[in-house]
Coordinates of C-alpha atoms and ligand atoms in Angstrom, one line a residue:
X879 CA 4.8 -21.5 -6.0
X880 CA 8.4 -22.5 -6.4
X881 CA 10.7 -21.1 -3.8
X882 CA 13.8 -19.2 -4.8
X883 CA 16.2 -18.3 -2.2
X884 CA 19.7 -17.1 -1.4
X885 CA 20.1 -14.8 -4.5
X886 CA 22.0 -11.9 -3.1
X887 CA 21.5 -8.6 -4.7
X888 CA 22.8 -5.0 -4.5
X889 CA 24.3 -4.5 -1.0
X890 CA 24.4 -8.2 -0.4
X891 CA 22.1 -8.0 2.6
X892 CA 18.8 -8.9 1.1
X893 CA 17.7 -12.1 -0.6
X894 CA 15.3 -12.7 -3.3
X895 CA 13.1 -15.3 -1.8
X896 CA 9.7 -16.5 -2.6
X897 CA 7.6 -17.4 0.3
X898 CA 6.4 -20.8 -0.7
X899 CA 3.2 -22.5 0.3
X900 CA 1.0 -21.3 3.2
X901 CA 2.4 -22.7 6.5
X902 CA 5.9 -23.2 5.1
X903 CA 7.4 -19.8 4.2
X904 CA 11.0 -19.8 3.1
X905 CA 13.3 -17.7 5.3
X906 CA 15.4 -15.1 3.6
X907 CA 18.9 -14.1 4.6
X908 CA 18.8 -11.9 7.7
X909 CA 18.4 -8.4 6.4
X910 CA 20.6 -5.4 7.3
X911 CA 18.8 -4.8 10.5
X912 CA 19.4 -2.1 13.1
X913 CA 21.0 -3.4 16.2
X914 CA 18.5 -3.1 19.0
X915 CA 17.8 -4.9 22.2
X916 CA 15.6 -7.9 22.0
X917 CA 11.9 -7.4 22.2
X918 CA 10.8 -6.9 25.9
X919 CA 9.4 -10.0 27.5
X920 CA 5.7 -10.2 27.2
X921 CA 5.5 -8.2 24.0
X922 CA 3.8 -10.2 21.3
X923 CA 4.5 -9.7 17.6
X924 CA 1.5 -8.3 15.8
X925 CA -0.2 -6.8 18.8
X926 CA -2.7 -8.4 21.2
X927 CA -3.2 -12.1 20.4
X928 CA -6.9 -12.1 21.4
X929 CA -8.8 -14.5 19.3
X930 CA -12.1 -13.3 18.1
X931 CA -14.9 -15.8 17.7
X932 CA -15.1 -16.4 13.9
X933 CA -18.2 -15.0 12.2
X934 CA -20.2 -17.0 9.8
X935 CA -18.4 -17.5 6.5
X936 CA -19.6 -14.9 3.9
X937 CA -21.6 -16.2 1.1
X938 CA -20.6 -13.6 -1.5
X939 CA -17.5 -11.5 -2.1
X940 CA -17.4 -8.2 -0.2
X941 CA -17.0 -6.2 -3.4
X942 CA -16.0 -6.4 -7.1
X943 CA -12.3 -6.4 -6.3
X944 CA -12.7 -10.0 -5.0
X945 CA -15.1 -11.3 -7.6
X946 CA -13.5 -14.5 -8.9
X947 CA -11.7 -15.3 -5.7
X948 CA -13.1 -18.4 -4.0
X949 CA -14.7 -18.0 -0.6
X950 CA -13.5 -20.0 2.4
X951 CA -15.7 -22.9 3.2
X952 CA -15.2 -22.4 7.0
X953 CA -14.9 -19.0 8.7
X954 CA -11.3 -18.1 9.3
X955 CA -9.7 -16.1 12.0
X956 CA -6.5 -14.0 12.6
X957 CA -4.5 -17.1 13.5
X958 CA -5.2 -18.6 10.2
X959 CA -3.3 -15.7 8.6
X960 CA -0.4 -15.8 11.1
X961 CA 2.7 -17.7 10.0
X962 CA 5.2 -19.5 12.2
X963 CA 7.9 -17.0 11.4
X964 CA 9.6 -14.9 14.1
X965 CA 8.7 -11.2 13.5
X966 CA 12.0 -9.2 13.1
X967 CA 11.0 -5.6 13.3
X968 CA 12.4 -3.3 16.0
X969 CA 10.4 -2.9 19.2
X970 CA 7.7 -0.2 18.7
X971 CA 7.9 -0.2 14.9
X972 CA 4.6 0.8 13.3
X973 CA 4.8 -2.2 11.0
X974 CA 3.5 -4.4 13.9
X975 CA 0.3 -2.5 14.0
X976 CA -0.3 -2.7 10.3
X977 CA 0.4 -6.5 10.4
X978 CA -2.0 -7.0 13.3
X979 CA -4.7 -5.0 11.4
X980 CA -4.1 -7.0 8.2
X981 CA -4.2 -10.3 9.9
X982 CA -7.4 -9.2 11.7
X983 CA -9.2 -8.0 8.6
X984 CA -8.3 -10.7 6.2
X985 CA -10.8 -13.2 7.7
X986 CA -13.5 -10.6 7.3
X987 CA -13.0 -10.8 3.5
X988 CA -14.2 -14.4 3.7
X989 CA -11.8 -15.6 0.9
X990 CA -9.6 -18.7 1.0
X991 CA -6.2 -17.9 2.3
X992 CA -4.8 -20.2 -0.3
X993 CA -6.0 -17.6 -2.8
X994 CA -4.3 -14.7 -1.1
X995 CA -0.9 -13.5 -2.6
X996 CA 1.3 -10.9 -1.0
X997 CA 4.2 -9.5 -3.1
X998 CA 6.7 -7.1 -1.5
X999 CA 9.9 -5.4 -2.6
X1000 CA 12.9 -4.7 -0.3
X1001 CA 12.8 -2.8 3.0
X1002 CA 11.8 -3.4 6.6
X1003 CA 8.1 -3.3 5.7
X1004 CA 8.8 -5.7 2.8
X1005 CA 9.4 -8.5 5.3
X1006 CA 5.6 -8.6 5.7
X1007 CA 4.8 -11.6 3.5
X1008 CA 6.8 -13.9 5.8
X1009 CA 4.5 -13.1 8.6
X1010 CA 1.2 -13.8 6.9
X1011 CA 0.3 -17.4 6.3
X1012 CA -0.5 -17.0 2.6
X1013 CA 1.2 -17.3 -0.8
X1014 CA 3.7 -14.5 -1.3
X1015 CA 7.0 -13.3 -2.5
X1016 CA 9.7 -11.1 -1.0
X1017 CA 10.8 -9.9 -4.3
X1018 CA 13.1 -7.4 -6.0
X1019 CA 13.7 -3.8 -4.9
X1020 CA 11.0 -1.6 -6.4
X1021 CA 9.6 -4.3 -8.6
X1022 CA 6.7 -5.7 -6.6
X1023 CA 4.1 -3.9 -8.8
X1024 CA 5.5 -5.6 -11.9
X1025 CA 5.5 -9.0 -10.4
X1026 CA 2.1 -8.5 -8.9
X1027 CA 0.8 -7.4 -12.3
X1028 CA 1.8 -10.8 -13.6
X1029 CA 0.2 -12.7 -10.7
X1030 CA -3.1 -10.7 -11.0
X1031 CA -3.3 -11.2 -14.8
X1032 CA -2.5 -14.9 -14.7
X1033 CA -4.6 -15.7 -11.7
X1034 CA -8.1 -14.2 -11.7
X1035 CA -8.8 -16.2 -8.6
X1036 CA -6.2 -14.5 -6.5
X1037 CA -6.5 -11.5 -4.1
X1038 CA -3.2 -9.8 -4.7
X1039 CA -1.6 -7.3 -2.3
X1040 CA 1.6 -5.3 -2.7
X1041 CA 3.6 -4.3 0.3
X1042 CA 6.2 -1.5 -0.2
X1043 CA 7.9 1.4 1.5
X1044 CA 8.5 5.0 0.5
X1045 CA 12.0 4.1 -0.7
X1046 CA 11.0 0.9 -2.4
X1047 CA 8.0 2.4 -4.1
X1048 CA 9.1 5.9 -4.8
X1049 CA 12.9 5.8 -5.4
X1050 CA 14.0 2.7 -7.2
X1051 CA 10.4 1.5 -7.9
X1052 CA 8.9 4.9 -8.9
X1053 CA 8.5 3.9 -12.6
X1054 CA 6.8 0.6 -11.8
X1055 CA 4.4 2.3 -9.3
X1056 CA 3.1 4.8 -11.8
X1057 CA 2.5 2.2 -14.5
X1058 CA 0.6 -0.2 -12.3
X1059 CA -1.5 2.8 -11.2
X1060 CA -2.3 4.0 -14.7
X1061 CA -3.0 0.4 -15.9
X1062 CA -5.5 -0.1 -13.0
X1063 CA -4.5 -3.7 -12.4
X1064 CA -6.8 -5.4 -9.9
X1065 CA -4.6 -5.4 -6.7
X1066 CA -4.1 -3.5 -3.5
X1067 CA -1.0 -1.5 -2.7
X1068 CA 0.0 -0.8 1.0
X1069 CA 2.7 1.9 0.9
X1070 CA 4.3 2.1 4.4
X1071 CA 5.5 5.7 4.5
X1072 CA 8.0 6.3 7.4
X1073 CA 9.7 9.1 5.4
X1074 CA 13.1 7.4 5.8
X1075 CA 15.1 4.3 4.6
X1076 CA 14.7 2.0 7.6
X1077 CA 16.4 -1.2 6.5
X1078 CA 19.6 0.5 5.4
X1079 CA 19.8 2.5 8.7
X1080 CA 18.4 5.9 8.2
X1081 CA 19.1 7.6 4.9
X1082 CA 16.6 10.2 3.6
X1083 CA 13.9 9.0 1.3
X1084 CA 11.7 10.6 -1.4
X1085 CA 9.2 11.6 1.2
X1086 CA 11.6 13.1 3.7
X1087 CA 11.1 16.8 4.2
X1088 CA 13.4 19.5 2.8
X1089 CA 16.2 20.1 5.4
X1090 CA 16.0 16.6 6.8
X1091 CA 19.3 15.8 8.4
X1092 CA 20.2 12.1 8.0
X1093 CA 23.4 10.0 7.4
X1094 CA 23.2 10.7 3.7
X1095 CA 22.1 14.4 4.1
X1096 CA 24.4 15.7 6.9
X1097 CA 23.6 19.3 5.9
X1098 CA 19.9 18.7 5.3
X1099 CA 18.0 17.3 2.3
X1100 CA 17.7 19.5 -0.7
X1101 CA 15.0 17.5 -2.4
X1102 CA 11.4 18.5 -2.7
X1103 CA 9.5 15.4 -1.3
X1104 CA 6.9 13.4 -3.1
X1105 CA 3.4 13.5 -1.7
X1106 CA 2.5 9.8 -2.5
X1107 CA -1.3 10.5 -2.6
X1108 CA -0.7 13.4 -5.1
X1109 CA 1.6 11.1 -7.2
X1110 CA -1.0 8.3 -7.3
X1111 CA -3.8 10.8 -8.3
X1112 CA -1.5 12.3 -10.9
X1113 CA -1.3 8.7 -12.4
X1114 CA -5.1 8.7 -12.3
X1115 CA -5.3 5.8 -9.8
X1116 CA -8.9 4.7 -9.3
X1117 CA -8.7 4.2 -5.5
X1118 CA -6.5 6.3 -3.4
X1119 CA -6.5 6.6 0.4
X1120 CA -4.4 7.5 3.4
X1121 CA -4.5 6.1 6.9
X1122 CA -2.4 5.8 10.1
X1123 CA -0.7 2.8 11.5
X1124 CA -1.9 3.4 15.1
X1125 CA -5.6 3.9 14.2
X1126 CA -6.6 0.3 13.9
X1127 CA -10.3 1.0 13.2
X1128 CA -9.6 3.5 10.4
X1129 CA -6.8 1.3 8.9
X1130 CA -9.1 -1.7 8.8
X1131 CA -12.0 0.3 7.2
X1132 CA -9.7 1.7 4.5
X1133 CA -8.1 -1.7 3.8
X1134 CA -11.5 -3.3 3.5
X1135 CA -12.7 -0.7 1.0
X1136 CA -9.4 -1.0 -0.9
X1137 CA -9.8 -4.8 -1.2
X1138 CA -13.4 -4.4 -2.3
X1139 CA -12.4 -2.0 -5.1
X1140 CA -11.8 -3.5 -8.6
X1141 CA -8.7 -2.0 -10.1
X1142 CA -5.5 -0.7 -8.3
X1143 CA -6.1 0.4 -4.8
X1144 CA -3.4 2.6 -3.4
X1145 CA -3.2 3.1 0.4
X1146 CA -0.6 5.3 2.0
X1147 CA 0.0 4.4 5.6
X1148 CA 1.7 6.8 7.9
X1149 CA 4.1 4.5 9.7
X1150 CA 6.3 5.4 12.6
X1151 CA 10.0 4.3 12.5
X1152 CA 11.0 4.9 16.1
X1153 CA 14.6 4.1 15.4
X1154 CA 15.4 6.4 12.5
X1155 CA 12.5 8.9 12.2
X1156 CA 10.6 8.8 15.5
X1157 CA 7.4 10.9 15.7
X1158 CA 7.4 11.9 12.1
X1159 CA 3.6 11.6 12.4
X1160 CA 3.2 12.7 16.0
X1161 CA 0.8 15.6 15.0
X1162 CA -1.8 13.2 13.6
X1163 CA -1.4 10.7 16.5
X1164 CA -1.1 12.7 19.7
X1165 CA -4.4 13.4 21.6
X1166 CA -3.5 17.1 22.1
X1167 CA -2.8 17.8 18.4
X1168 CA -4.7 15.4 16.2
X1169 CA -8.1 17.3 16.1
X1170 CA -6.2 20.2 14.4
X1171 CA -4.0 18.0 12.4
X1172 CA -6.3 15.4 10.8
X1173 CA -8.7 16.6 8.0
X1174 CA -11.1 13.7 7.9
X1175 CA -12.5 12.7 4.4
X1176 CA -15.9 11.1 4.4
X1177 CA -17.7 10.8 1.1
X1178 CA -20.8 13.0 1.0
X1179 CA -19.8 15.0 4.2
X1180 CA -18.7 18.6 4.4
X1181 CA -14.9 18.7 5.1
X1182 CA -14.7 20.0 8.6
X1183 CA -12.1 19.5 11.4
X1184 CA -10.4 21.1 14.4
X1185 CA -11.6 21.4 17.9
X1186 CA -15.4 21.5 17.8
X1187 CA -15.3 21.4 14.0
X1188 CA -14.2 25.1 14.0
X1189 CA -12.2 24.7 10.8
X1190 CA -13.2 23.7 7.3
X1191 CA -12.2 23.5 3.7
X1192 CA -13.5 25.8 1.0
X1193 CA -12.6 26.3 -2.7
X1194 CA -11.0 29.6 -3.7
X1195 CA -13.3 30.9 -6.5
X1196 CA -10.4 32.5 -8.3
X1197 CA -7.6 29.9 -8.1
X1198 CA -9.8 26.9 -7.7
X1199 CA -7.5 25.6 -4.9
X1200 CA -8.8 24.3 -1.6
X1201 CA -8.2 26.4 1.4
X1202 CA -8.6 26.1 5.1
X1203 CA -10.9 28.6 6.8
X1204 CA -12.6 29.3 10.2
X1205 CA -16.1 27.9 9.7
X1206 CA -17.6 30.9 11.7
X1207 CA -16.1 33.3 9.3
X1208 CA -17.5 31.8 6.1
X1209 CA -20.6 29.8 7.2
X1210 CA -20.9 26.0 7.2
X1211 CA -22.9 26.0 4.0
X1212 CA -19.8 27.2 2.1
X1213 CA -17.7 24.1 3.0
X1214 CA -16.7 21.7 0.3
X1215 CA -18.6 18.4 0.4
X1216 CA -16.3 15.5 -0.2
X1217 CA -16.9 13.5 -3.4
X1218 CA -14.7 10.5 -3.6
X1219 CA -16.6 9.4 -6.7
X1220 CA -15.8 12.5 -8.7
X1221 CA -14.7 11.3 -12.2
X1222 CA -12.0 14.0 -12.6
X1223 CA -9.0 13.2 -10.3
X1224 CA -8.3 16.9 -9.9
X1225 CA -10.9 17.2 -7.1
X1226 CA -9.0 14.6 -5.0
X1227 CA -5.7 16.0 -6.1
X1228 CA -6.6 19.4 -4.8
X1229 CA -7.5 17.9 -1.5
X1230 CA -4.1 16.0 -1.4
X1231 CA -2.4 19.4 -1.6
X1232 CA -3.6 20.3 1.8
X1233 CA -0.9 17.9 3.2
X1234 CA 2.1 19.6 4.7
X1235 CA 5.2 18.8 2.7
X1236 CA 7.6 19.8 5.4
X1237 CA 7.4 18.6 9.0
X1238 CA 3.8 17.2 9.2
X1239 CA 1.3 19.4 11.1
X1240 CA -1.7 18.7 9.0
X1241 CA -3.0 16.1 6.5
X1242 CA -6.3 14.9 5.0
X1243 CA -6.9 11.3 6.1
X1244 CA -9.4 8.9 4.5
X1245 CA -10.5 7.8 1.0
X1246 CA -9.6 10.6 -1.5
X1247 CA -10.9 8.8 -4.6
X1248 CA -12.9 5.7 -5.4
X1249 CA -14.1 5.5 -9.0
X1250 CA -14.9 2.6 -11.4
X1251 CA -12.8 2.0 -14.5
X1252 CA -11.8 -1.1 -16.5
X1253 CA -9.1 -3.2 -14.9
X1254 CA -6.0 -4.1 -17.0
X1255 CA -6.0 -7.8 -16.1
X1256 CA -9.7 -8.2 -16.9
X1257 CA -9.1 -6.6 -20.3
X1258 CA -6.0 -8.7 -20.9
X1259 CA -7.9 -11.9 -20.1
X1260 CA -10.6 -10.9 -22.6
X1261 CA -8.1 -10.4 -25.3
X1262 CA -6.6 -13.8 -24.6
X1263 CA -10.0 -15.4 -24.8
X1264 CA -10.7 -13.6 -28.1
X1265 CA -7.4 -14.6 -29.6
X1266 CA -7.9 -18.2 -28.5
X1267 CA -11.4 -18.3 -30.0
X1268 CA -10.0 -17.3 -33.4
X1269 CA -8.0 -20.5 -33.8
X1270 CA -6.0 -23.1 -32.0
X1271 CA -3.3 -21.8 -29.7
X1272 CA -0.6 -23.1 -32.1
X1273 CA -2.2 -21.3 -35.1
X1274 CA -2.6 -18.1 -33.1
X1275 CA 1.0 -18.2 -32.0
X1276 CA 2.3 -18.8 -35.5
X1277 CA 0.1 -16.0 -36.9
X1278 CA 1.5 -13.7 -34.2
X1279 CA 5.1 -14.6 -35.0
X1280 CA 4.6 -14.3 -38.8
X1281 CA 2.7 -11.1 -38.4
X1282 CA 0.6 -9.6 -41.2
X1283 CA 3.5 -8.6 -43.5
X1284 CA 6.3 -10.7 -44.9
X1285 CA 9.5 -9.4 -46.4
X1286 CA 11.9 -11.0 -48.8
X1287 CA 15.4 -10.2 -47.9
X1288 CA 17.6 -10.0 -51.0
X1289 CA 21.3 -9.3 -51.2
Ligands
TPP1219 C1 19.3 -2.3 -6.2 C2 19.3 -1.9 -4.7 N1 19.6 -0.6 -4.4 C3 19.6 -0.3 -3.1 C4 19.4 -1.2 -2.1 C5 19.5 -0.8 -0.6 N2 18.2 -0.6 0.0 C6 17.6 -1.7 0.6 S1 16.1 -1.3 1.3 C7 16.3 0.3 0.7 C8 15.3 1.4 1.0 C9 14.2 1.0 2.0 O1 13.4 2.0 2.3 P1 11.9 1.9 2.4 O2 11.3 1.4 1.1 O3 11.4 3.3 2.8 O4 11.6 0.8 3.5 P2 11.8 0.7 5.0 O5 13.0 -0.1 5.3 O6 11.9 2.1 5.6 O7 10.5 0.0 5.5 C10 17.5 0.5 0.0 C11 17.9 1.8 -0.5 C12 19.2 -2.5 -2.5 N3 18.9 -3.5 -1.6 N4 19.1 -2.9 -3.8
SF4_1220 S1 11.0 0.7 10.0 FE1 12.4 1.5 11.6 S2 11.6 0.7 13.5 FE2 10.7 -0.5 11.9 S3 12.0 -2.3 11.7 FE3 12.7 -0.7 10.2 S4 14.3 0.4 11.3 FE4 13.2 -0.7 12.8

C-alpha cells in the first residue's frame, strides 16, 4: 500500500497517513494530544507483555467472515501483531486494554498478518493502526467505513477492521456508518465509545448524556444522545454487540465472534477516558455495582442478572417493550430467552433500549444480534464476474459508457 503522509486537514493537527507495509508504519504528525506526564516507569504499552506459547496453526478459517483470507503457515503470537511504534495514549486510557486484547486475539484467527487491514478515522482511538503490525490506514475523519468498503470489495483475501470513536463514527461519520451497516460489507467495526471527544480535549460527543458539562457545553448538553447499538440495529446491521474495555475475556470472545461473522460486525466498546470523562462506565466495571449494572446477553439463555440473579427481563404484553422485574415476583419461567438469531431486528432493538441514556447505571452487554444475510462485497464481486463473462473488459466498458439508449442532439 502506498504511503501518503503530511496532508493536514481541518484543525491542522491530524495527518492523513497510510500505514504502509507491516513492520514499517508511516508516522503521522503528532496529534493534538492532552498534556500529561510521561508514562510511569515500568508500565508497558498494551498491557502485560507475557508471550503465550503459540498454538498450532489453524487449518481452516474460524468462520465465514474469514473465508477467502489465507491462513498463516506458522502459528503467530501477539508480538507478530505488535509494531515498533511508540504508543501515545495517556496513562490509564482504556485504548491500551483494547489494543492488548486485539493483539492477543489476532493470532487465534490463524490468518496471515499480511492479509489483515485496519482502517481508522480521526481521534485518539484512531491511532490504533500504527500500533498493530499489519496493513492499515489512519484515514479521514468519519470516512473509515467508506475506505474500508473499498478495501473489502477489492480484496476478498483481506480481513478488514474499522477503528473509530463515538465522535468519528457518530458525528462527522454518521452517514458513512449507517450505509456500511445497511450494505452489510464484510468487515468488523470497533467503535470505542468514551462518550467524549478525547483528541480535541474534551468536548461533548453524540453519546454524551443530556446535561453533560464540557468545554463546548458549559451549561450542560441539550442533545439527546445516540445509543450506538440501537442505531446499528435501526440500520439492520447483521452482527451487533457491546463489550467493555476492562473485561479482556468478554472483549476477546466478542471480537472473535465478530470476525467470524460474514457481513458487517459492529462492536461498541465502553472505553474509559480517564482524562476527559473518567468513570463514565464505572457502574459496569466496579465490583460493588457491576452485578446490578450488567444485563448479560447469552444466546439461548433467559436474561437474568443482579445479585444472585434476582432480576430479570420480561416483555410487557401490552406495549411489547422489555422491562426489568424481580424474578421472585413473576417466576423464572416468564423471563425472556435471548435469541441473537431472531430475523427481525426489533427483538434486539428492544433489548438495546434497556441501556441508560443518561449517566450509565445499567446496560445489556454481549451479542445482541447475529444473523446471516448476503454481504455487499460478495454480491459486487459476483456482478463483476458476470459482467466480465459477457464480453471482454473493453467491450463491457464501452457498452457501459454508451448505455442502452443513444440520442441525437440537434440544434
Ligand atoms: C473535518 C474535521 N472536523 C473536526 C475535526 C476535529 N476532531 C478531531 S478528532 C475529533 C473527535 C474525536 O472524538 P472521538 O471519535 O470520540 O475519538 P476519541 O478522540 O475520543 O478517541 C474531532 C471533532 C477534524 N480533525 N476534522
Ligand atoms: S481517549 Fe482520553 S485518556 Fe485516551 S488518549 Fe484520548 S484523551 Fe487520553
